[in-house]
Amino acid sequence: MSATMTSSTASSSGSPKRAPVADQDWRKIGKWGGLCTLALVLVSLIGMPVGLDRRILIHPILSLGYLSLLWIPLMLGFVVSKQVKLEGVESPDPGGRDLLAGALTGLMGGVGMAVFMLALNTFNLRDPLVNWSPKLLELLNYGRGLGFGVVAWLLACCVLGLLGSAIHVVPADVRRVVSFSAFGLLGIAVLEGAIADLSEGFGLEFLTDSIYAKRGGVTVVWSIVLAVVIGVVSVLTKGRLKAAKANYSGLQGPERKRASRIIFVVTALLTIILPLFLGTIMNELLANVGLFLLLALGLNIVVGLAGILDLGYVAFFAVGGYTTAVLTSPDSPFFAPEMHFAVTLVIVVVFAGIVGLVIGAPVIRMRGDYLAIVTLGFGEIIRLLFMSDWLKPYFGGAQGITNVPGVDLGFITIKGTDPRSVFYLVLVFCALAIYISWRLQASRLGRAWMAIREDEKVAEAMGINTVNTKLLAFVVGAVLASFSGAILVAKVGSVFPNSFMILVSIIILVVVIVGGMGNIAGVLVGSFVLIGILGGPRQPGLLHEFQSFKLLIYGALLVFMMLQRPEGLVPSSRRSQELHQEEFLQDVWLKSEEHEAEEREAEVHAVEVGGAEGNNGGGA
Amino acid sequence: MSHLMEIRDLKITFGGLDALSGLNFHVDEGEIVSVIGPNGAGKTTFFNAITGLVDPTEGNILFDGESILGLDPHQVTGLGIARTFQNVRLFPNMTVLENIMVAQHCRTSQLVFGALLQTAAFKKEEQEIEERAKEVLAFFGSRLVGYRYDQPAFVLSYANRRRLEIARAMATQPRLMLLDEPVAGMNPMETAELTALIGRLRSEWGFTIVMIEHDMRVVRDVSDRVVVLDHGVPIAQGSYDEVSTNPDVVEAYLGRPAEDGT
Ligand SMILES: Nc1ncnc2c1ncn2[C@@H]1O[C@H](COP(=O)(O)OP(=O)(O)O)[C@@H](O)[C@H]1O
Ligand SMILES: [Mg+2]
């Protein structure tokens, strides 16, 4: 205690108090250091470093494989030195003590890695652990022998832990510049495919050719240049974005409307024009993102607005796909009218609606968990039906239906070999889905869905026919999903039961949750980030090397989001209010200071009486 | 024989416990009737039975001469019976205005296509819904208007939540309004204010009111008639003065002071 006193008095009177360096919470460091070791070894053993080593981020020093390990000490160094601020307790300013904690945490991870590498070198546990290989060892020691590897890991982890904790210590401005540079550079490296493709479309290959090395990855020189440029830009634009945002939300009435319209037109033009400059692979990727966005928008109505946790959503995707295949393909085994896609769509809507009603009617009366489990079952039943021998004469069993024609528009045929055309088709339907979600949200029906989500029993007592209203949400969701199925089949040219695994339902749900449930913009961002970068259940994303680790990452991301940001990346204002009621209440209270004092008085009084409820028991 | 609502021999049993047994009750158009009784007497169960939230074991409930037994709660609301809940149950994350707008669901009709095509009928209905909501909220003076419209219901103070719940019941455009302990948790000033409003609900809006209340001053000030329940059985009814001097009633309350209270 006295040490604290002296150190605080010793440092010049105005400067804030710092804790002495040796005043460490050793248990905490032990815990996070151990965790650091565990995470490093685990990630190594599931094969991430080796599997992802081919994807170079910064040529030739950093691959995605190394990054999959290196972020761990950095992150844990950050976490361990994060201070818990307690109300009423004066917490010391971040300083040397925190740096030491971060470095020690990282060092523990480094020691763990060193021991792990020694073990790799000495024992052969390849039998239970498939990734226990000399290749892993070679990768870990950078191909320069065990001794180098051990020292390198000890040093690297220690430094990274230190850097992680330094995030708290450095001034906010520095933190901002560094994080902008780091994440910006990472983004440029990750989006290499998209950027290269786009610049090629604009005839700027020379630029990307120099930025990116031949084998992929940003070159070292350019990494430095780009980091500096981004850093400078971040300094120059400091506060601008926030100001613009505040400015926008400060606008009122017609001005606001005009600003929104301009933003809308610009975004729309960009979405229409950009694909013209993109190559096949990027358009394919965009088309996939669109297909899943369409699904996610539908599910957002069902889960986000009406609060029905439908885990069998893939069933409607399948119904749309199969209906289209049967009606358009000449190879449909039983009934092959070979209709045009446009005609098919009408029938798809009707069918999806009917299936929605048939599945929905029995399950819609259930609540919460029960409904989730039963719909999960229905989703799987639909797939098994299409797969079954019983329906094989109609739907082709596991072989499915092939030879589905594209969409013939007269002047052009939209099909998978021309992903750009598919993208435009998907775009039309996504626009439609966004319009539908947006309009319904602000209507009598949307309000009824919200009320049901809030409190079903009360909604019923307030005159809402909850069964019919929920069924309607189910059906609207079903129709949007069936559109996506129809386009998917026309794009791929065939349909198989195994395209409609439960996994699809779950991935769409993750997209909606991570993006921001109940918010159209959130669903958009979620689709781009998850499907675009990580990839869909079968569709590769920008980081297609992640293919075999995709589910792991989806899972980890979901857990992380639930813990840190349950309202999603772009939350709806309503959901963030709901999840942060306390803070919101404080805000409101502070704002109400501006309102009449009289009213405030009445309220404070009411709260007091409400708190001491029970003092008004009557008696005759 | 032209009671607005009539209840005959109502009996409700929850697994052996008679929450209500042999209740006969009626309310005429334009009346304000209070239902009182110690805790657990079956008052809330009585409201739940009327609004279709629980099914009676025996007996019949007539509204406007027709049996409403077996109807779904939303159908009952559609016929013109609205209620509030003893433990306030708003839609906490919807705004104040939305809470009232959504309560007009059964009086409006637009569905998917009107909203998608933005038809004239849809816009007109939306506008009417909003105007009506504001009109209802204006009934409570300045407490629920203006900047309050766009606040989520959970930020409201306890008294305002109670007011909003009454407003929501009003918005369903009922003929009969069931208020379950409307002033519970309010301070004397707020209680007096709401008592006056309950009177105006009848005189200005034309609602018939059945009210469960523990606060005897409120009961005395607004009710035409008082019904006393104890252990699911009506033990007295009549004017406030008759009931408050009835020895059975006094015993029901004073005999078990431990059960007394909200
Ligand atoms: N849904 C239910 N299931 C079982 N018992 C219930 C139920 N609702 C009410 N009861 C019981 O019925 C009795 C009357 O309750 P209630 O009507 O809430 O009394 P109060 O007069 O205080 O409003 C109580 O004993 C209560 O426990
Ligand atoms: Mg009660």
PDB file of N, CA and C in Angstrom, chain A residues 435-436 439-440 442-445 447-448 450-451 454-455 457-465 472 574 577-578 581 584-585 588 595 599 602-603 605-606 609-610 614 616-619, chain B residues 72-74 77 83 89 91-94 98 101-103 105-106 108-110 112 115-116 118 125-126 129 147-148 151-152 154-155 157 168 184-187 190 214 216 260 262:
ATOM      1  N   TYR A 435     -37.651  -4.620 -50.157  1.00  0.00           N
ATOM      2  CA  TYR A 435     -38.849  -3.775 -50.209  1.00  0.00           C
ATOM      3  C   TYR A 435     -39.959  -4.389 -49.350  1.00  0.00           C
ATOM      4  N   ILE A 436     -40.166  -5.691 -49.526  1.00  0.00           N
ATOM      5  CA  ILE A 436     -41.226  -6.358 -48.765  1.00  0.00           C
ATOM      6  C   ILE A 436     -40.967  -6.228 -47.260  1.00  0.00           C
ATOM      7  N   ARG A 439     -41.538  -2.524 -46.101  1.00  0.00           N
ATOM      8  CA  ARG A 439     -42.929  -2.082 -46.061  1.00  0.00           C
ATOM      9  C   ARG A 439     -43.725  -2.809 -44.980  1.00  0.00           C
ATOM     10  N   LEU A 440     -43.476  -4.101 -44.859  1.00  0.00           N
ATOM     11  CA  LEU A 440     -44.268  -4.855 -43.885  1.00  0.00           C
ATOM     12  C   LEU A 440     -43.921  -4.435 -42.460  1.00  0.00           C
ATOM     13  N   ALA A 442     -43.285  -1.620 -41.271  1.00  0.00           N
ATOM     14  CA  ALA A 442     -44.003  -0.414 -40.853  1.00  0.00           C
ATOM     15  C   ALA A 442     -45.464  -0.500 -41.271  1.00  0.00           C
ATOM     16  N   SER A 443     -46.089  -1.605 -40.975  1.00  0.00           N
ATOM     17  CA  SER A 443     -47.506  -1.717 -41.316  1.00  0.00           C
ATOM     18  C   SER A 443     -48.239  -2.363 -40.150  1.00  0.00           C
ATOM     19  N   ARG A 444     -49.525  -2.466 -40.293  1.00  0.00           N
ATOM     20  CA  ARG A 444     -50.340  -3.095 -39.262  1.00  0.00           C
ATOM     21  C   ARG A 444     -49.831  -4.497 -38.961  1.00  0.00           C
ATOM     22  N   LEU A 445     -49.472  -5.215 -40.028  1.00  0.00           N
ATOM     23  CA  LEU A 445     -49.004  -6.582 -39.869  1.00  0.00           C
ATOM     24  C   LEU A 445     -47.671  -6.615 -39.114  1.00  0.00           C
ATOM     25  N   ARG A 447     -46.474  -4.476 -37.021  1.00  0.00           N
ATOM     26  CA  ARG A 447     -46.664  -4.166 -35.601  1.00  0.00           C
ATOM     27  C   ARG A 447     -47.224  -5.375 -34.862  1.00  0.00           C
ATOM     28  N   ALA A 448     -48.147  -6.077 -35.532  1.00  0.00           N
ATOM     29  CA  ALA A 448     -48.718  -7.266 -34.894  1.00  0.00           C
ATOM     30  C   ALA A 448     -47.625  -8.309 -34.666  1.00  0.00           C
ATOM     31  N   MET A 450     -44.456  -7.760 -34.189  1.00  0.00           N
ATOM     32  CA  MET A 450     -43.620  -7.309 -33.080  1.00  0.00           C
ATOM     33  C   MET A 450     -44.309  -7.586 -31.747  1.00  0.00           C
ATOM     34  N   ALA A 451     -45.609  -7.296 -31.699  1.00  0.00           N
ATOM     35  CA  ALA A 451     -46.339  -7.507 -30.451  1.00  0.00           C
ATOM     36  C   ALA A 451     -46.284  -8.976 -30.067  1.00  0.00           C
ATOM     37  N   GLU A 454     -43.014  -9.801 -28.619  1.00  0.00           N
ATOM     38  CA  GLU A 454     -42.849  -9.264 -27.274  1.00  0.00           C
ATOM     39  C   GLU A 454     -43.591 -10.106 -26.237  1.00  0.00           C
ATOM     40  N   ASP A 455     -44.871 -10.355 -26.483  1.00  0.00           N
ATOM     41  CA  ASP A 455     -45.674 -11.069 -25.503  1.00  0.00           C
ATOM     42  C   ASP A 455     -46.897 -11.635 -26.202  1.00  0.00           C
ATOM     43  N   LYS A 457     -49.211 -13.790 -25.447  1.00  0.00           N
ATOM     44  CA  LYS A 457     -50.494 -13.891 -24.771  1.00  0.00           C
ATOM     45  C   LYS A 457     -51.205 -12.543 -24.750  1.00  0.00           C
ATOM     46  N   VAL A 458     -50.446 -11.519 -24.442  1.00  0.00           N
ATOM     47  CA  VAL A 458     -51.047 -10.187 -24.389  1.00  0.00           C
ATOM     48  C   VAL A 458     -51.471  -9.751 -25.785  1.00  0.00           C
ATOM     49  N   ALA A 459     -50.646 -10.079 -26.787  1.00  0.00           N
ATOM     50  CA  ALA A 459     -51.009  -9.729 -28.155  1.00  0.00           C
ATOM     51  C   ALA A 459     -52.361 -10.333 -28.499  1.00  0.00           C
ATOM     52  N   GLU A 460     -52.542 -11.581 -28.110  1.00  0.00           N
ATOM     53  CA  GLU A 460     -53.825 -12.252 -28.353  1.00  0.00           C
ATOM     54  C   GLU A 460     -54.954 -11.517 -27.622  1.00  0.00           C
ATOM     55  N   ALA A 461     -54.680 -11.145 -26.374  1.00  0.00           N
ATOM     56  CA  ALA A 461     -55.720 -10.471 -25.598  1.00  0.00           C
ATOM     57  C   ALA A 461     -56.017  -9.075 -26.131  1.00  0.00           C
ATOM     58  N   MET A 462     -55.078  -8.498 -26.902  1.00  0.00           N
ATOM     59  CA  MET A 462     -55.321  -7.171 -27.468  1.00  0.00           C
ATOM     60  C   MET A 462     -55.978  -7.266 -28.844  1.00  0.00           C
ATOM     61  N   GLY A 463     -56.448  -8.440 -29.193  1.00  0.00           N
ATOM     62  CA  GLY A 463     -57.246  -8.555 -30.407  1.00  0.00           C
ATOM     63  C   GLY A 463     -56.508  -9.048 -31.630  1.00  0.00           C
ATOM     64  N   ILE A 464     -55.288  -9.551 -31.443  1.00  0.00           N
ATOM     65  CA  ILE A 464     -54.558 -10.067 -32.603  1.00  0.00           C
ATOM     66  C   ILE A 464     -54.766 -11.569 -32.706  1.00  0.00           C
ATOM     67  N   ASN A 465     -55.190 -12.003 -33.876  1.00  0.00           N
ATOM     68  CA  ASN A 465     -55.317 -13.432 -34.096  1.00  0.00           C
ATOM     69  C   ASN A 465     -53.913 -13.989 -34.279  1.00  0.00           C
ATOM     70  N   LEU A 472     -48.894 -16.173 -41.288  1.00  0.00           N
ATOM     71  CA  LEU A 472     -48.606 -15.269 -42.396  1.00  0.00           C
ATOM     72  C   LEU A 472     -47.110 -14.965 -42.464  1.00  0.00           C
ATOM     73  N   ARG A 574     -34.082  -1.157 -31.930  1.00  0.00           N
ATOM     74  CA  ARG A 574     -34.955  -1.752 -30.939  1.00  0.00           C
ATOM     75  C   ARG A 574     -34.247  -2.843 -30.148  1.00  0.00           C
ATOM     76  N   GLN A 577     -31.647  -1.493 -27.805  1.00  0.00           N
ATOM     77  CA  GLN A 577     -32.327  -0.956 -26.614  1.00  0.00           C
ATOM     78  C   GLN A 577     -32.668  -2.083 -25.653  1.00  0.00           C
ATOM     79  N   GLU A 578     -33.208  -3.142 -26.240  1.00  0.00           N
ATOM     80  CA  GLU A 578     -33.668  -4.253 -25.425  1.00  0.00           C
ATOM     81  C   GLU A 578     -32.508  -4.875 -24.661  1.00  0.00           C
ATOM     82  N   GLN A 581     -30.848  -2.256 -21.848  1.00  0.00           N
ATOM     83  CA  GLN A 581     -31.905  -1.448 -21.242  1.00  0.00           C
ATOM     84  C   GLN A 581     -31.372  -0.468 -20.206  1.00  0.00           C
ATOM     85  N   PHE A 584     -29.713   2.444 -21.753  1.00  0.00           N
ATOM     86  CA  PHE A 584     -30.702   3.239 -22.461  1.00  0.00           C
ATOM     87  C   PHE A 584     -31.535   4.046 -21.470  1.00  0.00           C
ATOM     88  N   LEU A 585     -31.896   3.404 -20.381  1.00  0.00           N
ATOM     89  CA  LEU A 585     -32.690   4.098 -19.372  1.00  0.00           C
ATOM     90  C   LEU A 585     -31.940   5.302 -18.822  1.00  0.00           C
ATOM     91  N   VAL A 588     -32.070   8.048 -21.364  1.00  0.00           N
ATOM     92  CA  VAL A 588     -33.380   8.692 -21.374  1.00  0.00           C
ATOM     93  C   VAL A 588     -33.527   9.604 -20.172  1.00  0.00           C
ATOM     94  N   HIS A 595     -36.481  18.114 -20.113  1.00  0.00           N
ATOM     95  CA  HIS A 595     -37.923  18.345 -20.108  1.00  0.00           C
ATOM     96  C   HIS A 595     -38.387  18.901 -18.766  1.00  0.00           C
ATOM     97  N   GLU A 599     -42.620  17.450 -14.503  1.00  0.00           N
ATOM     98  CA  GLU A 599     -42.848  16.077 -14.900  1.00  0.00           C
ATOM     99  C   GLU A 599     -41.828  15.155 -14.256  1.00  0.00           C
ATOM    100  N   ALA A 602     -42.763  14.339 -10.762  1.00  0.00           N
ATOM    101  CA  ALA A 602     -43.860  13.381 -10.683  1.00  0.00           C
ATOM    102  C   ALA A 602     -43.330  11.965 -10.896  1.00  0.00           C
ATOM    103  N   GLU A 603     -42.370  11.848 -11.843  1.00  0.00           N
ATOM    104  CA  GLU A 603     -41.884  10.524 -12.173  1.00  0.00           C
ATOM    105  C   GLU A 603     -41.036   9.916 -11.078  1.00  0.00           C
ATOM    106  N   HIS A 605     -41.151  10.472  -8.108  1.00  0.00           N
ATOM    107  CA  HIS A 605     -42.080  10.109  -7.067  1.00  0.00           C
ATOM    108  C   HIS A 605     -42.709   8.759  -7.372  1.00  0.00           C
ATOM    109  N   ALA A 606     -43.151   8.626  -8.637  1.00  0.00           N
ATOM    110  CA  ALA A 606     -43.829   7.398  -9.043  1.00  0.00           C
ATOM    111  C   ALA A 606     -42.891   6.204  -8.893  1.00  0.00           C
ATOM    112  N   VAL A 609     -42.648   5.220  -5.294  1.00  0.00           N
ATOM    113  CA  VAL A 609     -43.836   4.506  -4.829  1.00  0.00           C
ATOM    114  C   VAL A 609     -43.870   3.110  -5.427  1.00  0.00           C
ATOM    115  N   GLY A 610     -43.498   3.019  -6.739  1.00  0.00           N
ATOM    116  CA  GLY A 610     -43.465   1.719  -7.393  1.00  0.00           C
ATOM    117  C   GLY A 610     -42.500   0.786  -6.689  1.00  0.00           C
ATOM    118  N   GLY A 614     -46.923  -2.096  -2.436  1.00  0.00           N
ATOM    119  CA  GLY A 614     -47.499  -2.930  -1.386  1.00  0.00           C
ATOM    120  C   GLY A 614     -47.954  -2.116  -0.204  1.00  0.00           C
ATOM    121  N   ASN A 616     -50.269  -0.009  -0.308  1.00  0.00           N
ATOM    122  CA  ASN A 616     -51.624   0.516  -0.503  1.00  0.00           C
ATOM    123  C   ASN A 616     -52.650  -0.594  -0.401  1.00  0.00           C
ATOM    124  N   GLY A 617     -52.322  -1.668   0.301  1.00  0.00           N
ATOM    125  CA  GLY A 617     -53.281  -2.747   0.465  1.00  0.00           C
ATOM    126  C   GLY A 617     -54.552  -2.191   1.087  1.00  0.00           C
ATOM    127  N   GLY A 618     -55.657  -2.571   0.505  1.00  0.00           N
ATOM    128  CA  GLY A 618     -56.917  -1.971   0.951  1.00  0.00           C
ATOM    129  C   GLY A 618     -57.513  -2.735   2.125  1.00  0.00           C
ATOM    130  N   GLY A 619     -58.524  -2.198   2.657  1.00  0.00           N
ATOM    131  CA  GLY A 619     -59.272  -2.883   3.700  1.00  0.00           C
ATOM    132  C   GLY A 619     -60.611  -2.205   3.819  1.00  0.00           C
TER     133      GLY A 619
ATOM    134  N   ASP B  72     -61.839 -17.477 -28.665  1.00  0.00           N
ATOM    135  CA  ASP B  72     -60.432 -17.133 -28.435  1.00  0.00           C
ATOM    136  C   ASP B  72     -60.354 -15.721 -27.868  1.00  0.00           C
ATOM    137  N   PRO B  73     -59.297 -15.413 -27.126  1.00  0.00           N
ATOM    138  CA  PRO B  73     -59.183 -14.068 -26.543  1.00  0.00           C
ATOM    139  C   PRO B  73     -59.333 -12.952 -27.568  1.00  0.00           C
ATOM    140  N   HIS B  74     -58.756 -13.152 -28.773  1.00  0.00           N
ATOM    141  CA  HIS B  74     -58.846 -12.051 -29.740  1.00  0.00           C
ATOM    142  C   HIS B  74     -60.267 -11.863 -30.240  1.00  0.00           C
ATOM    143  N   THR B  77     -62.012  -9.817 -27.606  1.00  0.00           N
ATOM    144  CA  THR B  77     -61.634  -8.415 -27.764  1.00  0.00           C
ATOM    145  C   THR B  77     -62.371  -7.797 -28.944  1.00  0.00           C
ATOM    146  N   ARG B  83     -59.184  -5.312 -21.661  1.00  0.00           N
ATOM    147  CA  ARG B  83     -58.759  -5.457 -20.279  1.00  0.00           C
ATOM    148  C   ARG B  83     -57.355  -4.887 -20.065  1.00  0.00           C
ATOM    149  N   ARG B  89     -48.621  -5.499 -18.337  1.00  0.00           N
ATOM    150  CA  ARG B  89     -47.980  -6.254 -19.418  1.00  0.00           C
ATOM    151  C   ARG B  89     -48.081  -5.481 -20.721  1.00  0.00           C
ATOM    152  N   PHE B  91     -46.044  -4.018 -24.320  1.00  0.00           N
ATOM    153  CA  PHE B  91     -45.045  -4.531 -25.243  1.00  0.00           C
ATOM    154  C   PHE B  91     -43.815  -3.643 -25.026  1.00  0.00           C
ATOM    155  N   PRO B  92     -42.904  -4.055 -24.138  1.00  0.00           N
ATOM    156  CA  PRO B  92     -41.916  -3.112 -23.606  1.00  0.00           C
ATOM    157  C   PRO B  92     -40.985  -2.498 -24.644  1.00  0.00           C
ATOM    158  N   ASN B  93     -40.668  -3.236 -25.718  1.00  0.00           N
ATOM    159  CA  ASN B  93     -39.720  -2.673 -26.677  1.00  0.00           C
ATOM    160  C   ASN B  93     -40.393  -1.967 -27.842  1.00  0.00           C
ATOM    161  N   MET B  94     -41.711  -1.915 -27.825  1.00  0.00           N
ATOM    162  CA  MET B  94     -42.389  -1.120 -28.848  1.00  0.00           C
ATOM    163  C   MET B  94     -42.580   0.284 -28.268  1.00  0.00           C
ATOM    164  N   GLU B  98     -46.680   2.945 -30.793  1.00  0.00           N
ATOM    165  CA  GLU B  98     -46.907   1.624 -31.401  1.00  0.00           C
ATOM    166  C   GLU B  98     -47.761   0.735 -30.504  1.00  0.00           C
ATOM    167  N   MET B 101     -51.118   1.772 -31.311  1.00  0.00           N
ATOM    168  CA  MET B 101     -51.499   1.475 -32.695  1.00  0.00           C
ATOM    169  C   MET B 101     -51.800  -0.007 -32.873  1.00  0.00           C
ATOM    170  N   VAL B 102     -50.966  -0.837 -32.246  1.00  0.00           N
ATOM    171  CA  VAL B 102     -51.135  -2.273 -32.451  1.00  0.00           C
ATOM    172  C   VAL B 102     -52.437  -2.763 -31.800  1.00  0.00           C
ATOM    173  N   ALA B 103     -52.920  -2.032 -30.813  1.00  0.00           N
ATOM    174  CA  ALA B 103     -54.152  -2.449 -30.142  1.00  0.00           C
ATOM    175  C   ALA B 103     -55.377  -2.235 -31.018  1.00  0.00           C
ATOM    176  N   HIS B 105     -55.621  -3.424 -33.878  1.00  0.00           N
ATOM    177  CA  HIS B 105     -55.543  -4.487 -34.878  1.00  0.00           C
ATOM    178  C   HIS B 105     -56.912  -5.036 -35.261  1.00  0.00           C
ATOM    179  N   CYS B 106     -57.728  -5.315 -34.257  1.00  0.00           N
ATOM    180  CA  CYS B 106     -58.988  -5.987 -34.577  1.00  0.00           C
ATOM    181  C   CYS B 106     -60.037  -5.018 -35.126  1.00  0.00           C
ATOM    182  N   THR B 108     -59.095  -2.908 -37.610  1.00  0.00           N
ATOM    183  CA  THR B 108     -58.549  -2.530 -38.911  1.00  0.00           C
ATOM    184  C   THR B 108     -58.338  -3.798 -39.727  1.00  0.00           C
ATOM    185  N   SER B 109     -57.994  -3.627 -41.019  1.00  0.00           N
ATOM    186  CA  SER B 109     -58.045  -4.822 -41.856  1.00  0.00           C
ATOM    187  C   SER B 109     -56.906  -4.989 -42.850  1.00  0.00           C
ATOM    188  N   GLN B 110     -56.063  -3.959 -43.044  1.00  0.00           N
ATOM    189  CA  GLN B 110     -55.064  -4.068 -44.113  1.00  0.00           C
ATOM    190  C   GLN B 110     -54.070  -5.192 -43.849  1.00  0.00           C
ATOM    191  N   VAL B 112     -51.060  -7.864 -46.257  1.00  0.00           N
ATOM    192  CA  VAL B 112     -49.812  -7.770 -47.004  1.00  0.00           C
ATOM    193  C   VAL B 112     -49.893  -6.829 -48.210  1.00  0.00           C
ATOM    194  N   ALA B 115     -49.979  -3.003 -47.846  1.00  0.00           N
ATOM    195  CA  ALA B 115     -48.686  -2.451 -47.403  1.00  0.00           C
ATOM    196  C   ALA B 115     -47.680  -2.450 -48.547  1.00  0.00           C
ATOM    197  N   LEU B 116     -47.683  -3.502 -49.350  1.00  0.00           N
ATOM    198  CA  LEU B 116     -46.689  -3.592 -50.425  1.00  0.00           C
ATOM    199  C   LEU B 116     -46.985  -2.611 -51.545  1.00  0.00           C
ATOM    200  N   GLN B 118     -48.856   0.036 -51.183  1.00  0.00           N
ATOM    201  CA  GLN B 118     -49.124   1.366 -50.617  1.00  0.00           C
ATOM    202  C   GLN B 118     -50.413   1.950 -51.198  1.00  0.00           C
ATOM    203  N   GLU B 125     -55.904   4.116 -43.780  1.00  0.00           N
ATOM    204  CA  GLU B 125     -56.063   3.368 -42.543  1.00  0.00           C
ATOM    205  C   GLU B 125     -54.905   3.651 -41.578  1.00  0.00           C
ATOM    206  N   GLU B 126     -53.676   3.669 -42.126  1.00  0.00           N
ATOM    207  CA  GLU B 126     -52.521   3.964 -41.270  1.00  0.00           C
ATOM    208  C   GLU B 126     -52.683   5.320 -40.589  1.00  0.00           C
ATOM    209  N   ILE B 129     -55.243   5.121 -37.900  1.00  0.00           N
ATOM    210  CA  ILE B 129     -54.714   4.410 -36.728  1.00  0.00           C
ATOM    211  C   ILE B 129     -53.871   5.358 -35.887  1.00  0.00           C
ATOM    212  N   TYR B 147     -42.735  14.015 -27.089  1.00  0.00           N
ATOM    213  CA  TYR B 147     -41.513  13.203 -27.207  1.00  0.00           C
ATOM    214  C   TYR B 147     -41.714  11.784 -26.673  1.00  0.00           C
ATOM    215  N   ARG B 148     -42.746  11.597 -25.894  1.00  0.00           N
ATOM    216  CA  ARG B 148     -43.026  10.259 -25.355  1.00  0.00           C
ATOM    217  C   ARG B 148     -43.441   9.271 -26.444  1.00  0.00           C
ATOM    218  N   GLN B 151     -40.735   6.899 -27.487  1.00  0.00           N
ATOM    219  CA  GLN B 151     -39.934   6.192 -26.493  1.00  0.00           C
ATOM    220  C   GLN B 151     -40.451   4.773 -26.337  1.00  0.00           C
ATOM    221  N   PRO B 152     -39.529   3.818 -26.156  1.00  0.00           N
ATOM    222  CA  PRO B 152     -40.005   2.461 -25.888  1.00  0.00           C
ATOM    223  C   PRO B 152     -40.734   2.427 -24.549  1.00  0.00           C
ATOM    224  N   PHE B 154     -40.651   0.533 -22.104  1.00  0.00           N
ATOM    225  CA  PHE B 154     -39.986   0.163 -20.852  1.00  0.00           C
ATOM    226  C   PHE B 154     -39.347   1.336 -20.124  1.00  0.00           C
ATOM    227  N   VAL B 155     -39.191   2.465 -20.797  1.00  0.00           N
ATOM    228  CA  VAL B 155     -38.584   3.587 -20.080  1.00  0.00           C
ATOM    229  C   VAL B 155     -39.598   4.326 -19.220  1.00  0.00           C
ATOM    230  N   SER B 157     -42.262   5.448 -16.400  1.00  0.00           N
ATOM    231  CA  SER B 157     -42.380   5.229 -14.966  1.00  0.00           C
ATOM    232  C   SER B 157     -43.556   4.291 -14.712  1.00  0.00           C
ATOM    233  N   ARG B 168     -54.094   1.513 -23.992  1.00  0.00           N
ATOM    234  CA  ARG B 168     -54.091   0.423 -24.966  1.00  0.00           C
ATOM    235  C   ARG B 168     -55.437  -0.287 -24.981  1.00  0.00           C
ATOM    236  N   ALA B 184     -52.894   0.303  -8.484  1.00  0.00           N
ATOM    237  CA  ALA B 184     -51.893  -0.356  -7.639  1.00  0.00           C
ATOM    238  C   ALA B 184     -50.532   0.256  -7.897  1.00  0.00           C
ATOM    239  N   GLY B 185     -49.828   0.613  -6.838  1.00  0.00           N
ATOM    240  CA  GLY B 185     -48.483   1.156  -6.983  1.00  0.00           C
ATOM    241  C   GLY B 185     -48.432   2.638  -7.283  1.00  0.00           C
ATOM    242  N   MET B 186     -49.576   3.310  -7.293  1.00  0.00           N
ATOM    243  CA  MET B 186     -49.543   4.753  -7.546  1.00  0.00           C
ATOM    244  C   MET B 186     -49.572   5.510  -6.222  1.00  0.00           C
ATOM    245  N   ASN B 187     -49.029   6.729  -6.238  1.00  0.00           N
ATOM    246  CA  ASN B 187     -49.084   7.541  -5.029  1.00  0.00           C
ATOM    247  C   ASN B 187     -50.450   8.234  -4.930  1.00  0.00           C
ATOM    248  N   GLU B 190     -51.432  10.614  -7.812  1.00  0.00           N
ATOM    249  CA  GLU B 190     -51.717   9.915  -9.070  1.00  0.00           C
ATOM    250  C   GLU B 190     -53.009   9.128  -8.979  1.00  0.00           C
ATOM    251  N   HIS B 214     -58.194  -2.584  -4.822  1.00  0.00           N
ATOM    252  CA  HIS B 214     -57.990  -2.734  -3.386  1.00  0.00           C
ATOM    253  C   HIS B 214     -58.148  -1.412  -2.652  1.00  0.00           C
ATOM    254  N   MET B 216     -59.825   1.411  -1.300  1.00  0.00           N
ATOM    255  CA  MET B 216     -61.245   1.597  -1.010  1.00  0.00           C
ATOM    256  C   MET B 216     -61.750   3.001  -1.339  1.00  0.00           C
ATOM    257  N   ASP B 260     -54.264 -10.032   3.614  1.00  0.00           N
ATOM    258  CA  ASP B 260     -54.691  -8.751   3.061  1.00  0.00           C
ATOM    259  C   ASP B 260     -53.531  -8.089   2.307  1.00  0.00           C
ATOM    260  N   THR B 262     -52.045  -6.139  -1.553  1.00  0.00           N
ATOM    261  CA  THR B 262     -52.139  -6.221  -3.014  1.00  0.00           C
ATOM    262  C   THR B 262     -51.790  -7.610  -3.472  1.00  0.00           C
TER     263      THR B 262
END
